[in-house]
mmCIF file of N, CA and C in Angstrom:
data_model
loop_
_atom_site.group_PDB
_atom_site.id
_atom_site.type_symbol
_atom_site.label_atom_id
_atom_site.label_comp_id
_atom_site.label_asym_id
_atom_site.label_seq_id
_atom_site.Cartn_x
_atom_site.Cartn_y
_atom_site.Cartn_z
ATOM 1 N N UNK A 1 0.831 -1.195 0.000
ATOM 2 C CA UNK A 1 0.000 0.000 0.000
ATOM 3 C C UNK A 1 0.874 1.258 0.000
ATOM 4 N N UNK A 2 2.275 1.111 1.005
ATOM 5 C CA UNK A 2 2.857 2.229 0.751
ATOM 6 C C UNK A 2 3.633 2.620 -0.617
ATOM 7 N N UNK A 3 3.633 1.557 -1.211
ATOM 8 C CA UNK A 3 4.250 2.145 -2.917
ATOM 9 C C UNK A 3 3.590 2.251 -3.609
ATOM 10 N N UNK A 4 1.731 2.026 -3.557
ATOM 11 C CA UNK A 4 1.317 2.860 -4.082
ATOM 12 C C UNK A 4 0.494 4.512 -3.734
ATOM 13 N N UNK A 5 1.056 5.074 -2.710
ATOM 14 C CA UNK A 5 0.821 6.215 -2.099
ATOM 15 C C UNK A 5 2.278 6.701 -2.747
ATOM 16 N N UNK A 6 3.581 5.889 -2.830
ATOM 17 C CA UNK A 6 4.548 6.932 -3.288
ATOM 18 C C UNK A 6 4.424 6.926 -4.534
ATOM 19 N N UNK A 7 3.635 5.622 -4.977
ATOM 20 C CA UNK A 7 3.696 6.216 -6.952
ATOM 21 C C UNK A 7 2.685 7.376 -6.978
ATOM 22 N N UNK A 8 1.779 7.526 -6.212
ATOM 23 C CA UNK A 8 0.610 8.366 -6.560
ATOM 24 C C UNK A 8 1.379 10.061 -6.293
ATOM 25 N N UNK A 9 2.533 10.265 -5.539
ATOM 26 C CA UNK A 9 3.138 11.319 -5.101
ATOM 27 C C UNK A 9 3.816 11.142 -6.432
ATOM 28 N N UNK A 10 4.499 10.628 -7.103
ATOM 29 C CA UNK A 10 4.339 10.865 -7.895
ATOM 30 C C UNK A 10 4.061 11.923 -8.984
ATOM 31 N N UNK A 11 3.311 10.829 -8.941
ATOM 32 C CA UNK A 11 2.014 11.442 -10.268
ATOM 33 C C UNK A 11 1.860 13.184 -9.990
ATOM 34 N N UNK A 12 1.214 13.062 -8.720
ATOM 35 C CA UNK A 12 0.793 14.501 -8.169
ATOM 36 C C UNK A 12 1.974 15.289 -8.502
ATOM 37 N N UNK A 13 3.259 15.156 -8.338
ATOM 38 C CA UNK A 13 4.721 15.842 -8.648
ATOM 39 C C UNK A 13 4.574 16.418 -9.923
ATOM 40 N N UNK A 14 4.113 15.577 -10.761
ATOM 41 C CA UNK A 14 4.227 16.249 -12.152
ATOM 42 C C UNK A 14 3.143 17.083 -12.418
ATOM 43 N N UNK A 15 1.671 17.065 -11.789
ATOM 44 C CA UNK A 15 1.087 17.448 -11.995
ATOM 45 C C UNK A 15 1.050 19.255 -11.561
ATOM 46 N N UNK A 16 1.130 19.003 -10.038
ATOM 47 C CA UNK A 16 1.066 20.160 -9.327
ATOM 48 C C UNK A 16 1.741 21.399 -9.749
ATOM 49 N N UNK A 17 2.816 21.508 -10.515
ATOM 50 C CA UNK A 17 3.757 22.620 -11.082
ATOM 51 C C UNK A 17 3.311 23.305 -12.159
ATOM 52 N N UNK A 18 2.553 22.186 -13.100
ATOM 53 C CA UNK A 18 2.089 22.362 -14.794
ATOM 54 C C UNK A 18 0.239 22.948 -14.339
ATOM 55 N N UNK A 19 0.193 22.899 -13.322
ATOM 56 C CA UNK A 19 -1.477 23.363 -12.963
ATOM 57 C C UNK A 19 -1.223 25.058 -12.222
ATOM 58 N N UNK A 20 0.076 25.150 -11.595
ATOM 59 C CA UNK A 20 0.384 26.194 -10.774
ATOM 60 C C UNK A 20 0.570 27.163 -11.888
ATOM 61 N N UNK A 21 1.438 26.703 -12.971
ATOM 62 C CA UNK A 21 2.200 27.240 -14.246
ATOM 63 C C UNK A 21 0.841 28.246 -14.830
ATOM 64 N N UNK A 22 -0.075 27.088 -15.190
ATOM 65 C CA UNK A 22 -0.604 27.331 -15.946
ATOM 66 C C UNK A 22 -2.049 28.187 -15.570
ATOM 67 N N UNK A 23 -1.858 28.488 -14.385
ATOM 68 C CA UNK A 23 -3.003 29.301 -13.327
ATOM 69 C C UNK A 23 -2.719 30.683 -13.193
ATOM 70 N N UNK A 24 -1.042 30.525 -13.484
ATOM 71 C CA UNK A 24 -0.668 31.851 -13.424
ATOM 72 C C UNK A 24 -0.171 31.951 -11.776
ATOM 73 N N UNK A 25 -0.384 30.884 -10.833
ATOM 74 C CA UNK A 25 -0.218 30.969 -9.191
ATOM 75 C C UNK A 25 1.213 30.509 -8.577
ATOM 76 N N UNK A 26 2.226 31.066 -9.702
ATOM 77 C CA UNK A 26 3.593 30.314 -9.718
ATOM 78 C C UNK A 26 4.518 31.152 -8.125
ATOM 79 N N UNK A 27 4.963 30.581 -6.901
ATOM 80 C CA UNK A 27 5.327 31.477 -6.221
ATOM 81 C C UNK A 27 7.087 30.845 -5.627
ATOM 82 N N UNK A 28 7.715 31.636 -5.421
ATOM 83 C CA UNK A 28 8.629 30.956 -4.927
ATOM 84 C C UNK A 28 8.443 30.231 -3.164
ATOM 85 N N UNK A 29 7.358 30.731 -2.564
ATOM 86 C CA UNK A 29 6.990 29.823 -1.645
ATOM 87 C C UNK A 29 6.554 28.371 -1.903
ATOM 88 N N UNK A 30 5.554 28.307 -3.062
ATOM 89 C CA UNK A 30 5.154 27.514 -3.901
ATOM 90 C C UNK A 30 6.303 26.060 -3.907
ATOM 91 N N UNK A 31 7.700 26.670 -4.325
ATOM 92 C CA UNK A 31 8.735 26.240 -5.310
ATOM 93 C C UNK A 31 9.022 25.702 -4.202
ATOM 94 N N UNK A 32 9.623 26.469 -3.054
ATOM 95 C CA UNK A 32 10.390 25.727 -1.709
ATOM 96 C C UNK A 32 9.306 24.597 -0.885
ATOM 97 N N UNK A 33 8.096 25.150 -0.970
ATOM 98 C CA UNK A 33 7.448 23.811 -0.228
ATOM 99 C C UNK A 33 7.161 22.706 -1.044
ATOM 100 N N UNK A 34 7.160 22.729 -2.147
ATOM 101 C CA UNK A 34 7.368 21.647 -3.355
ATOM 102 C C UNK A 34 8.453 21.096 -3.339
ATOM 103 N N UNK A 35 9.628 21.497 -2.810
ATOM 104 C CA UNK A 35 10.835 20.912 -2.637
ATOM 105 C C UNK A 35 10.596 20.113 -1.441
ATOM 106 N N UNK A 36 9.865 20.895 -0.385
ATOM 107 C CA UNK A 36 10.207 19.900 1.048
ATOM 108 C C UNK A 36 9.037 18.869 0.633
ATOM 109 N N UNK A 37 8.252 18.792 0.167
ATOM 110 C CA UNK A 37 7.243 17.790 -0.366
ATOM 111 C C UNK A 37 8.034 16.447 -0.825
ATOM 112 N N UNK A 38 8.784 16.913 -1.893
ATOM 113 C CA UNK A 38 9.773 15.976 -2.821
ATOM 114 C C UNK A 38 10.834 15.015 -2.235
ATOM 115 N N UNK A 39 11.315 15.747 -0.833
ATOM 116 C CA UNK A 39 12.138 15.416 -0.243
ATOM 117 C C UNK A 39 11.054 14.292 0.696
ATOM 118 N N UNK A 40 10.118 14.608 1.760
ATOM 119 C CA UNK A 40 9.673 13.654 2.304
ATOM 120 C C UNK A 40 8.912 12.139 1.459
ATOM 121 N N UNK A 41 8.252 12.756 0.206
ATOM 122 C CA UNK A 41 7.471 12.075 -0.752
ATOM 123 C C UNK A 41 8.594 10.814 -1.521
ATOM 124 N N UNK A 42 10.035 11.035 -1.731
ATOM 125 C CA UNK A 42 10.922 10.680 -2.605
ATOM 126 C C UNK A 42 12.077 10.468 -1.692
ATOM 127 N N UNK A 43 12.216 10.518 -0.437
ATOM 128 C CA UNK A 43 13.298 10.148 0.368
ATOM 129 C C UNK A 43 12.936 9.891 1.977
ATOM 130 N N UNK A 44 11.987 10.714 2.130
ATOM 131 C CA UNK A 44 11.947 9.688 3.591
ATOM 132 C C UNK A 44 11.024 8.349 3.492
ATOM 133 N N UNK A 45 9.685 8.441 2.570
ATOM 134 C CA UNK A 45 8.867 7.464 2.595
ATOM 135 C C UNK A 45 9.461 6.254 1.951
ATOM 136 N N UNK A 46 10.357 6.245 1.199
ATOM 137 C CA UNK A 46 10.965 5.092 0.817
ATOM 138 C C UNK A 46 11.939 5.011 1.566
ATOM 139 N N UNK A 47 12.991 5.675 2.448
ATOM 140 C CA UNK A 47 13.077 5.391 3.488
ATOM 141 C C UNK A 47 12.927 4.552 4.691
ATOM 142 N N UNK A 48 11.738 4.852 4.847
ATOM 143 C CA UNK A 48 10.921 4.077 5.979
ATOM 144 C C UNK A 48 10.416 2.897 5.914
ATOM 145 N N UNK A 49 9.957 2.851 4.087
ATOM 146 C CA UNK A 49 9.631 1.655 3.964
ATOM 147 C C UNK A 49 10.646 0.739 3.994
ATOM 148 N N UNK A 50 12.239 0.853 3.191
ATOM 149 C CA UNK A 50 12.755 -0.381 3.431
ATOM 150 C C UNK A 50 13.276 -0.724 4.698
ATOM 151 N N UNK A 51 13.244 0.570 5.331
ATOM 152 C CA UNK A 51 13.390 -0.178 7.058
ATOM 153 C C UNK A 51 12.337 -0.707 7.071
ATOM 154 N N UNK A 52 11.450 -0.729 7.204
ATOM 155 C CA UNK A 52 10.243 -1.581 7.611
ATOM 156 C C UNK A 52 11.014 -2.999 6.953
ATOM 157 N N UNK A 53 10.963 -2.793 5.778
ATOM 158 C CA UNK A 53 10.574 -4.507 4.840
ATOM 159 C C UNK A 53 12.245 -5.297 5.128
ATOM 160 N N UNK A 54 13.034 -4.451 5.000
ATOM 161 C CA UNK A 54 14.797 -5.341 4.784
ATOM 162 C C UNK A 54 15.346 -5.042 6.363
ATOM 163 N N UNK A 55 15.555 -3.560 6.735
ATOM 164 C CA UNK A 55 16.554 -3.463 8.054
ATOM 165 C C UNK A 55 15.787 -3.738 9.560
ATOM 166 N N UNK A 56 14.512 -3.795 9.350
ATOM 167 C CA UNK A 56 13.959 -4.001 10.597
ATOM 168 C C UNK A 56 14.219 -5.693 10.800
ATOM 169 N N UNK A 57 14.248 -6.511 10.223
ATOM 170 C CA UNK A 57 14.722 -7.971 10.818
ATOM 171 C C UNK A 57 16.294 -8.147 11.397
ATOM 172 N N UNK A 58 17.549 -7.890 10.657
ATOM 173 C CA UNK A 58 18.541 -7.653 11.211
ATOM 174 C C UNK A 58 18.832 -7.530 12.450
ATOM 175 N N UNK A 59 19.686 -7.847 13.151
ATOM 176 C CA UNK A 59 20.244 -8.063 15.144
ATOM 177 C C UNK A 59 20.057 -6.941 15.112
ATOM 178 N N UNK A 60 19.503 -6.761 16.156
ATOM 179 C CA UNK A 60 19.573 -4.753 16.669
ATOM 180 C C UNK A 60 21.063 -5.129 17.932
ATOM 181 N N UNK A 61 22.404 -4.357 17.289
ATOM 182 C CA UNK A 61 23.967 -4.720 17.951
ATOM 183 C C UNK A 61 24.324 -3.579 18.106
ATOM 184 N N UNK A 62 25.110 -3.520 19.376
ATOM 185 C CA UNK A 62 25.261 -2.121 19.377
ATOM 186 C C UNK A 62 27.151 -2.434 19.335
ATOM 187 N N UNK A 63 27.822 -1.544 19.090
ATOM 188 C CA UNK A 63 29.075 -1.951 18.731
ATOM 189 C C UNK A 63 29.805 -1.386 20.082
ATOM 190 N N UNK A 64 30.911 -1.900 20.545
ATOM 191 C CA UNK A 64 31.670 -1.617 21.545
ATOM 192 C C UNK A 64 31.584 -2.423 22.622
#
């Protein structure tokens, strides 16, 4: 379920800029929170997921 919420971010990615563009509602606030969007949407949620699916089984070791 969570890869398809990140394909759907996605989608919305391409969309949201070419609708802003074309509204005339282009802002550089716009631009920077579209960035922090991109960043959680495209790096933490896949992120999280492969901890979930691969690093969460692994020994939890602490070194020293």
């Amino acid at each position: 379920m969570s890869l398809f919420f990140i394909l759907g971010a996605f989608i919305f990615d391409m969309l949201d800029g070419r609708v802003a563009r074309l509204g005339g509602q282009e802002s550089p606030f716009g631009r920077e929170f579209d960035s922090l969007a991109d960043i959680v949407s495209f790096g933490v949620a896949p992120a999280l997921l492969v901890f979930k699916i691969v690093l969460f089984e692994l020994p939890n070791r602490v070194a020293g």
